[in-house]
Coordinates of C-alpha atoms and ligand atoms in Angstrom, one line a residue:
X1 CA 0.0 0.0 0.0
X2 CA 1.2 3.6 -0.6
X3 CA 1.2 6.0 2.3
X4 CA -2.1 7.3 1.7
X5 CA -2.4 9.7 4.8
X6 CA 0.5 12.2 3.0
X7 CA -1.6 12.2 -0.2
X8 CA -4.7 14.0 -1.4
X9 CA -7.9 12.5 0.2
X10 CA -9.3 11.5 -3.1
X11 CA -6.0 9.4 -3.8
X12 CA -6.9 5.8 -4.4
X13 CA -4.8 3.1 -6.1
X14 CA -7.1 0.8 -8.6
X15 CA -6.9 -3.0 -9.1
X16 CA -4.3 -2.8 -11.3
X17 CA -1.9 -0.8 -9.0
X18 CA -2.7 2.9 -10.5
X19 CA -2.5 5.8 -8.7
X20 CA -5.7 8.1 -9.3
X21 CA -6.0 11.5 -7.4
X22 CA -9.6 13.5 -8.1
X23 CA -10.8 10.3 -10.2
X24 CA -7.7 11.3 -12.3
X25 CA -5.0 8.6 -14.0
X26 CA -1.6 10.0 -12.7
X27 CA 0.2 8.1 -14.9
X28 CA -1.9 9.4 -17.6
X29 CA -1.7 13.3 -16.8
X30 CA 2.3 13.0 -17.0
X31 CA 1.6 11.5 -20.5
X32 CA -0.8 14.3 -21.3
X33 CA 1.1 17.4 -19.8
X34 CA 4.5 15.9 -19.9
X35 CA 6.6 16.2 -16.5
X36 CA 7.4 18.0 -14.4
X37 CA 4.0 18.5 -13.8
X38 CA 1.9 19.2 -10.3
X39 CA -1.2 18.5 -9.7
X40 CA -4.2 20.0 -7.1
X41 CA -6.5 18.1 -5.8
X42 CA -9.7 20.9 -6.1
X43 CA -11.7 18.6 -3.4
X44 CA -8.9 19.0 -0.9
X45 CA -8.2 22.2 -1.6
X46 CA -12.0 23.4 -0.9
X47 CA -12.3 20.8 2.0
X48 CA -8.7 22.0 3.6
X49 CA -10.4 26.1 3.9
X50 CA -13.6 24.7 5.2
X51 CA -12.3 23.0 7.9
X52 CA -10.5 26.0 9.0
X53 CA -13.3 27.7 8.8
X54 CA -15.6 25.1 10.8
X55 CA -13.2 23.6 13.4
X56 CA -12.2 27.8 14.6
X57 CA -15.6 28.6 13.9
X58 CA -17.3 26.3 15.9
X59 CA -15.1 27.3 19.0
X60 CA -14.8 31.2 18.8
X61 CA -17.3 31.9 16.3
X62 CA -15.3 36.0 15.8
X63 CA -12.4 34.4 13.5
X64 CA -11.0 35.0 10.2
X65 CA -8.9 32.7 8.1
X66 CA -6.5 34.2 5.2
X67 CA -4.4 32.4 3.2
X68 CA -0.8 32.9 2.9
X69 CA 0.0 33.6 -0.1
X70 CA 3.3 32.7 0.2
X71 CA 2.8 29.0 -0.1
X72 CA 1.9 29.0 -3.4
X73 CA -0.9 31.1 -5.0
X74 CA -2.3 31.6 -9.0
X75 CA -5.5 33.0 -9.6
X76 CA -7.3 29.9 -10.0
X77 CA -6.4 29.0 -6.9
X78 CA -7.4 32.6 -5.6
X79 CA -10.6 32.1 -7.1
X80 CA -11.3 29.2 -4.9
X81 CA -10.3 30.8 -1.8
X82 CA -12.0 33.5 -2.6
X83 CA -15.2 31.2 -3.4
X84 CA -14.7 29.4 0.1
X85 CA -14.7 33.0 2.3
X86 CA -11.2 32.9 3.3
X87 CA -8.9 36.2 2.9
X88 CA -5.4 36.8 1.9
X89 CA -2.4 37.5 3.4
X90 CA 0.0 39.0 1.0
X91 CA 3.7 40.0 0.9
X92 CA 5.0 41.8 -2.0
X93 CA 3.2 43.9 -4.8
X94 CA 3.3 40.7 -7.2
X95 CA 0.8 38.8 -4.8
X96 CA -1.1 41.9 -4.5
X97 CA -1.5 41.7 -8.0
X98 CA -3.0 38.5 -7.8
X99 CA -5.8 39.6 -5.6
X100 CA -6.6 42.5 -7.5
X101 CA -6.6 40.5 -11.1
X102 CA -9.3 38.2 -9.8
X103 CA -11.0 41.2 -8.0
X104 CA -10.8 40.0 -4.2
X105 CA -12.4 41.7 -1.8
X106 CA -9.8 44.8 -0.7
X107 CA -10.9 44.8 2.4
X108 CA -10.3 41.1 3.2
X109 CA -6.6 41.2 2.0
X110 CA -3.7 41.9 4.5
X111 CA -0.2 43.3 3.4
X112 CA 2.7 41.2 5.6
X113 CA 6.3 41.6 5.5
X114 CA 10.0 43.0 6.9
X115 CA 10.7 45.4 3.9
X116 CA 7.7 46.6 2.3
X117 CA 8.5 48.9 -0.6
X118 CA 7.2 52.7 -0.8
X119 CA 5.5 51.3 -3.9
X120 CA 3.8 48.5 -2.6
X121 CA 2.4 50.4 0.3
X122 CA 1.1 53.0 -2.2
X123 CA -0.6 50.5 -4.5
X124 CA -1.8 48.9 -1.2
X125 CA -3.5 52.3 0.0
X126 CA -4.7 53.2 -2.8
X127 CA -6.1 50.1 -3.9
X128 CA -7.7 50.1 -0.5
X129 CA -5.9 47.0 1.1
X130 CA -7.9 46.0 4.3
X131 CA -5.1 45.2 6.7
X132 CA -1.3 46.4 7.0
X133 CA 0.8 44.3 9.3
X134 CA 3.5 46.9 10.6
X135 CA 7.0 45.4 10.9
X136 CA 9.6 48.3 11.6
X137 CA 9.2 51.9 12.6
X138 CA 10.9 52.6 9.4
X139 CA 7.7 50.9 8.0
X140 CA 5.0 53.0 10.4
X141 CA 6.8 56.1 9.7
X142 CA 6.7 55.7 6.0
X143 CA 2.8 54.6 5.8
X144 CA 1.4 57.3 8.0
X145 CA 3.3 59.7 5.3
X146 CA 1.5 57.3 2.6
X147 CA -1.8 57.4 4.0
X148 CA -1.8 60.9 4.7
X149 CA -0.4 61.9 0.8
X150 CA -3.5 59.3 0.0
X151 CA -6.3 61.1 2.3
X152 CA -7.3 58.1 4.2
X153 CA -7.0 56.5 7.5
X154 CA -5.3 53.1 6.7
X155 CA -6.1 50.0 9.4
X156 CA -3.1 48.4 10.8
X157 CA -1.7 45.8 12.8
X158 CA 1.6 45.9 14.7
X159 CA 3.4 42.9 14.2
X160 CA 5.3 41.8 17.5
X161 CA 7.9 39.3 18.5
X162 CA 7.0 37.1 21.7
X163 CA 10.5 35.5 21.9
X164 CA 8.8 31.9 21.8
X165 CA 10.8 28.9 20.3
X166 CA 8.7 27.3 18.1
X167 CA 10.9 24.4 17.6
X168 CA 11.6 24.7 13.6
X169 CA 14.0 24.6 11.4
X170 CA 16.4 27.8 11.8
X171 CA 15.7 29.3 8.8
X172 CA 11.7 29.2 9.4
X173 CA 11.9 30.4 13.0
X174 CA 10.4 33.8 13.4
X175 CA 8.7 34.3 16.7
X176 CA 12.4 34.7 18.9
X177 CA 14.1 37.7 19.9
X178 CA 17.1 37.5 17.2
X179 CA 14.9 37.5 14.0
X180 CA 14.6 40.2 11.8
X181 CA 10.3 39.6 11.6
X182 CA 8.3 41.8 14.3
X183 CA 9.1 44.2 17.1
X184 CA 10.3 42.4 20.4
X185 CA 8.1 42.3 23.6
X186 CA 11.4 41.4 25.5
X187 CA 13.3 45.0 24.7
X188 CA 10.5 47.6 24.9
X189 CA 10.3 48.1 21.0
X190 CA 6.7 46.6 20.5
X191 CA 5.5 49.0 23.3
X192 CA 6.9 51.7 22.0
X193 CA 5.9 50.7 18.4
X194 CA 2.5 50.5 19.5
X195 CA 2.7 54.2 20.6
X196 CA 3.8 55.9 17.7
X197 CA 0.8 54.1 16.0
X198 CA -1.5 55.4 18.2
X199 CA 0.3 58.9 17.8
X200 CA 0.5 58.6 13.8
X201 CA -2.8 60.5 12.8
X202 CA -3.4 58.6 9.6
X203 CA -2.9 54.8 11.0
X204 CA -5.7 52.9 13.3
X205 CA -4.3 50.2 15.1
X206 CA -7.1 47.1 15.2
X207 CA -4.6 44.9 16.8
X208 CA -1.3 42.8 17.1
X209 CA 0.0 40.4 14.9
X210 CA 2.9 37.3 15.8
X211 CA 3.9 34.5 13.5
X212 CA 6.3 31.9 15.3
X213 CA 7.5 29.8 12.1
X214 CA 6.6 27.3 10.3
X215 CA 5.9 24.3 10.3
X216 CA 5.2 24.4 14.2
X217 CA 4.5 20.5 15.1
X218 CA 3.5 21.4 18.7
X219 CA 0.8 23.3 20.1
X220 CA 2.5 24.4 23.2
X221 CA 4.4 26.9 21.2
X222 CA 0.9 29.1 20.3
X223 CA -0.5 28.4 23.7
X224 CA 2.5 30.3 24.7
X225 CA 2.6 33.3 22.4
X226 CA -1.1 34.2 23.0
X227 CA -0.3 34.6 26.5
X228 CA 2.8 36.8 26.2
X229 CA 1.3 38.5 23.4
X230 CA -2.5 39.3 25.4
X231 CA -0.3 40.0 28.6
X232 CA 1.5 43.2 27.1
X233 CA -2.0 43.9 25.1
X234 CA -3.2 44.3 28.5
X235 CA -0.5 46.4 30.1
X236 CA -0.7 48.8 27.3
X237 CA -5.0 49.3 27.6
X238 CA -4.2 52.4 29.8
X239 CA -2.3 53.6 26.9
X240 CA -4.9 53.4 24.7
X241 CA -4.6 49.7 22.7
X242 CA -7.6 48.6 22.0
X243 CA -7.6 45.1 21.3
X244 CA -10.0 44.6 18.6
X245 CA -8.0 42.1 16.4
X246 CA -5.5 39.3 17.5
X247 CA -3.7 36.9 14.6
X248 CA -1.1 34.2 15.6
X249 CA 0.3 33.6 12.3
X250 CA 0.0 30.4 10.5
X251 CA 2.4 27.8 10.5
X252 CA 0.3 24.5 11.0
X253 CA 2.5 21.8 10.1
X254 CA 1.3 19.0 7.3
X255 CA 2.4 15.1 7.1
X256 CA 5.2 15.3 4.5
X257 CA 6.2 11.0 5.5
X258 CA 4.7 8.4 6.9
X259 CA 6.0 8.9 10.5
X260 CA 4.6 12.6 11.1
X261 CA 1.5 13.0 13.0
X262 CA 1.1 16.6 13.1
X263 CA -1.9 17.7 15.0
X264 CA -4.8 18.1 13.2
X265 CA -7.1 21.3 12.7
X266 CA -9.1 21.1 15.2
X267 CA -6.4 20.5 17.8
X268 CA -5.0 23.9 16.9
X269 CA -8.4 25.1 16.9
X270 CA -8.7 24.2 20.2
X271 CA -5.3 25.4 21.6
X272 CA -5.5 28.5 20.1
X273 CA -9.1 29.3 21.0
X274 CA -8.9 27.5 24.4
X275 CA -5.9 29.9 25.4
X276 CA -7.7 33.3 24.0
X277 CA -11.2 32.5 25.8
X278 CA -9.3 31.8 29.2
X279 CA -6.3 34.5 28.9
X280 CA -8.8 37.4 28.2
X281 CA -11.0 36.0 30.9
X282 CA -8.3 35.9 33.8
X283 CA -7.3 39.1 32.4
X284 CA -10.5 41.1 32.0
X285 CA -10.3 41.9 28.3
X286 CA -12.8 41.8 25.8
X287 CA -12.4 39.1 23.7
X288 CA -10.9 40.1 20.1
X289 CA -11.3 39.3 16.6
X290 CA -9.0 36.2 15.8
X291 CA -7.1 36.2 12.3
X292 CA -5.3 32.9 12.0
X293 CA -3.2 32.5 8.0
X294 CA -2.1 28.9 7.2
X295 CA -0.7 28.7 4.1
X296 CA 1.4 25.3 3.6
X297 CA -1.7 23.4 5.6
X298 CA -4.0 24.6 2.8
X299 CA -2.2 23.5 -0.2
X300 CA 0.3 21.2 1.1
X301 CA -1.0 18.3 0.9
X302 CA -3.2 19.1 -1.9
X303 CA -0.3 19.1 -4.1
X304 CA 1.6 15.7 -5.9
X305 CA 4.8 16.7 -8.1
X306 CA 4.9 13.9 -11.0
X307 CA 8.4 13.2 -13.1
X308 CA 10.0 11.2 -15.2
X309 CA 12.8 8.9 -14.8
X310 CA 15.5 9.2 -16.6
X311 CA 19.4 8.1 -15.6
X312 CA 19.1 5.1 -13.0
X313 CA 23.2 4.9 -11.5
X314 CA 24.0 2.5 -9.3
X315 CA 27.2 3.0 -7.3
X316 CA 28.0 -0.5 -5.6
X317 CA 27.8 -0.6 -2.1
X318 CA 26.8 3.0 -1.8
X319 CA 23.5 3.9 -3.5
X320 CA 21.4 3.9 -6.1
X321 CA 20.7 7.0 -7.7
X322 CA 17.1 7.6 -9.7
X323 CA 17.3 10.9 -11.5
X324 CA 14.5 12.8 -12.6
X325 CA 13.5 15.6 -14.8
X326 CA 12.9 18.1 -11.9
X327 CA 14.5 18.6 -8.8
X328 CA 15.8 21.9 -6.9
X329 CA 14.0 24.3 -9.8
X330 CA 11.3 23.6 -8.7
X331 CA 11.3 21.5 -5.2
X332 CA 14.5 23.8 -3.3
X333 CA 13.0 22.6 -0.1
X334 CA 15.2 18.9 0.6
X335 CA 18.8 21.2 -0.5
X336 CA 17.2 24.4 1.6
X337 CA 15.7 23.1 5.0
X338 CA 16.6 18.9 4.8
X339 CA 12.7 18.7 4.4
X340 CA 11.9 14.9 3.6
X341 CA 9.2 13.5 1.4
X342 CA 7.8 10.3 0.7
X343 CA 8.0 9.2 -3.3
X344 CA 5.6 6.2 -4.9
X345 CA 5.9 4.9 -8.8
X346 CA 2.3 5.6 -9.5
X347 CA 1.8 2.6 -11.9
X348 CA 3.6 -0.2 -9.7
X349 CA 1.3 0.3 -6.2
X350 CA 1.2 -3.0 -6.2
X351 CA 4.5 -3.9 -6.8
X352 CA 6.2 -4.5 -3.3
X353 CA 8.8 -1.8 -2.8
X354 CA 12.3 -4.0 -2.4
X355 CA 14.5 -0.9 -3.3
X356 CA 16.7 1.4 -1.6
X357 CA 17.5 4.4 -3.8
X358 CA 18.1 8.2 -4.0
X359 CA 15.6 10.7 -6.4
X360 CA 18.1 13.2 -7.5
X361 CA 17.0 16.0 -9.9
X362 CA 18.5 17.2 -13.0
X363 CA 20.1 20.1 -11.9
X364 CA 23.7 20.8 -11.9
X365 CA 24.2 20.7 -7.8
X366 CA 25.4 17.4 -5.8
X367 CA 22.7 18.9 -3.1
X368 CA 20.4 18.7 -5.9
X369 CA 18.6 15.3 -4.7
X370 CA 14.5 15.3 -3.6
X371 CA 14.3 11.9 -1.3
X372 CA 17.1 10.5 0.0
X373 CA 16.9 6.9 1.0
X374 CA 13.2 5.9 0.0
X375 CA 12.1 2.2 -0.8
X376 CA 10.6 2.1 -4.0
X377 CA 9.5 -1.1 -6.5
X378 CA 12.2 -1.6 -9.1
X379 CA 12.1 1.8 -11.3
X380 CA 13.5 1.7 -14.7
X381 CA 13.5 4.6 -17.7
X382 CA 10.3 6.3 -18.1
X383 CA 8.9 5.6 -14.9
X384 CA 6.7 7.9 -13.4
X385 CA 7.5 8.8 -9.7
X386 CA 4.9 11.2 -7.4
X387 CA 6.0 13.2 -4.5
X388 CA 3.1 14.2 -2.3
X389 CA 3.0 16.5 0.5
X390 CA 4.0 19.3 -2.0
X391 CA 1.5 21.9 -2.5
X392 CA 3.4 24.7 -0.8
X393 CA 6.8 25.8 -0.8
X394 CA 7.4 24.3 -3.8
X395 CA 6.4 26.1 -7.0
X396 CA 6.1 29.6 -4.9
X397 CA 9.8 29.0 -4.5
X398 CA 10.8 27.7 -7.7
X399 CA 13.1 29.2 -10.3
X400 CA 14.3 28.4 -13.6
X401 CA 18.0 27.4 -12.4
X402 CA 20.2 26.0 -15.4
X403 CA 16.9 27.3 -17.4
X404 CA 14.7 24.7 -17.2
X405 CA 11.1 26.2 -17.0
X406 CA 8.8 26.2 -14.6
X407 CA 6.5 23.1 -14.6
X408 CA 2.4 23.5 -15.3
X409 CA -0.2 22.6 -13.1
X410 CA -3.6 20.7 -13.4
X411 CA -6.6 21.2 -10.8
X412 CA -8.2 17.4 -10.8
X413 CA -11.7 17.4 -10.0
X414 CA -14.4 14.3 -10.4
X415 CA -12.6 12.5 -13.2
X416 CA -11.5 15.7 -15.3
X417 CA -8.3 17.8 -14.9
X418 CA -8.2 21.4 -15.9
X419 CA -4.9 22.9 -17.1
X420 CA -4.6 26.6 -14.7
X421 CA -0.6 27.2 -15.5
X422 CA 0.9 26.3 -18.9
X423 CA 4.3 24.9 -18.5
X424 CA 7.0 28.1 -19.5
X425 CA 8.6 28.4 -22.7
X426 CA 12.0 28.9 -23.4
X427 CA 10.9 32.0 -25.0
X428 CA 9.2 33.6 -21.7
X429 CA 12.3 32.8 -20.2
X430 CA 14.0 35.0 -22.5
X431 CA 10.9 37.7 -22.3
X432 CA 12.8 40.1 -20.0
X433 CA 16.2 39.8 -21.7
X434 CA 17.3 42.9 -23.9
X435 CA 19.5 42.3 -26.7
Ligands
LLP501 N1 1.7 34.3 8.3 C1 3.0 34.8 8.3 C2 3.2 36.2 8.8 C3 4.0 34.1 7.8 O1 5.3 34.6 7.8 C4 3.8 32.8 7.2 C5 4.9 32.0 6.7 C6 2.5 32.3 7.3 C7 1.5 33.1 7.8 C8 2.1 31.0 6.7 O2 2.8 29.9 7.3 P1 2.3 28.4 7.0 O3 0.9 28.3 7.5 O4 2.4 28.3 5.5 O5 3.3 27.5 7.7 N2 9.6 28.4 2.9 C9 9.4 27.7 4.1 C10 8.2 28.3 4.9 C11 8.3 29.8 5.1 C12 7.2 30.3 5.9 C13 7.2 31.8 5.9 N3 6.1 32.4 6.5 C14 9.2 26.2 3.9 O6 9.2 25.8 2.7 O7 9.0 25.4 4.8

């Protein structure tokens, strides 16, 4: 059997040891669209966003979920959050653009990031952006001028820094005191941060903002940073912070192998929820709006990667390398953060997996390898092979190293696939290049 709990919920294997995913043949979409090629499961997509919804929902009825762009986002995809009620968290004027090409609600949109440019916050304002989460005093100072040269009043959130371990990998750690996200609790700067908002004439602060990193496997992490973070809300009510909005980030972890058993939805419903109900209770505040933004727990595991075979090397005694027509362009995640994935041969599930081997990708790196030591059923040429778990981090971070393009993408729904990104040409690579 294939591990079916890190694919798609509509991923079935048929008698004769298929893979289907949305009633769709795998094996059959890399012969249509040719490889690399990912596909979204539109079920799980649609069934990951209402569960936010439902399982917060049900427990603190005043809550908001947004997407994080970052993960991965195109506008078909944008549609359907947009279809299912859930905002968008955006971090550059590029993902802004997205929202605003399938007309998303302004007001449901929220700008995010260390370094937003003068330009982006203009298009932002003007455009009417709902939220702006403020990172740096640099940042206030610059939209207060902004929203004043624009007329308006623009609605912010101050982003803070709890100093809470969350446990991740290094480079995805954000909510500690050396990070270069938020303003610390710990040294005074969030407090004072929060003041000059309430000073800067053309800014209303609606709230505070933390993110911890991502993915956070534990729950004990957010439990934490609610009640640091509603403990300074509360010494600063004198001052005049209203607490009318409170996000803890996203960063709900997904199954990438067999072995991980991250907590489900509802468990971080219920942790996160739990904590705000009782904190503001014991300490006598009006319970706020709650914003949470998963991003990789939306499309994660809505997302397969397919390729091709190609080279098969084996190194006696030291491994067996199965190269594939992908790899780091656009999967950088195994060479950036050691992240691990499973990997099945879509047409051999019921082949018994007897094999040791390596996936390396094409690319021209050593480090250049997607699953390291995974057992697989005998894999010759032309073999397909599907990676699952990779719906987020993976095409948002790709790039056309050694200029191979960007792969496409299918939406499978009900037995029929629907082509929403073409692969790139060789000549859009070359679009921007002046000879
Ligand atoms: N909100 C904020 C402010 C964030 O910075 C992030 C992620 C999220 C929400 C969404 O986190 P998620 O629910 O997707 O875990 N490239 C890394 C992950 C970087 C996450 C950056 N911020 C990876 O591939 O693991």
């Amino acid at each position: 059997m294939f591990p079916t709990h890190v694919f798609p919920e509509t991923a079935t294997a048929d008698a004769a040891g298929r893979l289907l995913i949305g009633g769709c043949d795998v094996a059959a979409l890399a012969q249509e669209y040719g490889t690399p090629l990912y596909i979204f499961d539109e079920d799980m997509l649609r069934n990951r966003c209402r569960e936010f919804l439902n399982e917060f929902r049900s427990l603190y009825p005043n809550t908001d979920v947004v997407y994080a762009c970052k993960a991965y986002v195109n506008p078909a995809l944008a549609r359907i959050f947009m279809e299912e009620g859930l905002g968008l968290d955006v971090v550059s004027g590029g993902e802004l653009a997205i929202a605003q090409a399938v007309g998303y609600p302004s007001e449901s949109v929220c700008f995010h990031g260390n370094n937003k440019g003068p330009q982006e916050l203009q298009d932002a304002v003007r455009w009417g952006i709902g939220t702006v989460a403020l990172d740096s005093f640099h940042e206030i100072e610059l939209l207060e001028q902004i929203a004043g040269e624009a007329g308006t009043v623009q609605e912010v959130l101050v982003r803070v820094s709890p100093g809470v371990d969350a446990h991740t990998h290094a480079h995805t750690t954000t909510g500690i005191l050396d990070s270069k996200f938020g303003f610390p609790i710990q040294t005074g700067q969030a407090e004072e941060a929060v003041l000059k908002v309430l000073r800067s004439p053309h800014l209303k602060l609606k709230g505070l903002h933390f993110h911890l990193g991502s993915p956070i496997f534990e729950l004990e992490p957010y439990r934490m940073g609610l009640e640091v973070v509603l403990e300074f809300a509360s010494r600063l009510r004198e001052d005049g912070l209203d607490l009318q909005e409170l996000s803890p980030g996203g960063g709900f972890a997904i199954a990438y192998t067999r072995d991980q058993e991250p907590p489900t939805i509802a468990q971080y419903a219920e942790a996160i929820t739990g904590t705000l109900s009782d904190t503001c209770r014991s300490l006598g505040m009006d319970l706020p709006q709650l914003v949470i933004e998963p991003g990789r727990s939306i499309t994660g595991p809505a997302g397969v990667a397919l390729y091709r075979v190609g080279a098969v090397k084996d190194i006696p005694g030291v491994r067996k390398y199965i190269s594939v027509d992908g790899g780091m362009g656009d999967n950088i995640r195994p060479a950036l953060y050691e992240a691990a994935y499973e990997a099945v041969v879509p047409g051999k599930l019921n082949t018994e997996p007897t094999d040791l081997v390596t996936i390396a990708g094409k690319y021209c790196e050593s480090g250049d390898v997607l699953v390291r030591d995974v057992k697989l059923p005998p894999v010759e040429a032309d073999d397909i092979i599907a990676i699952p778990a990779a719906g987020a981090y993976c095409l948002s971070m790709a790039s056309t190293y050694n200029l191979n393009p960007r792969p496409p993408i299918v939406l499978v729904k009900d037995g029929s696939a629907r082509l929403i990104r073409r692969r790139e040409s060789y000549q859009d690579m070359m679009l921007c290049d002046v000879v």
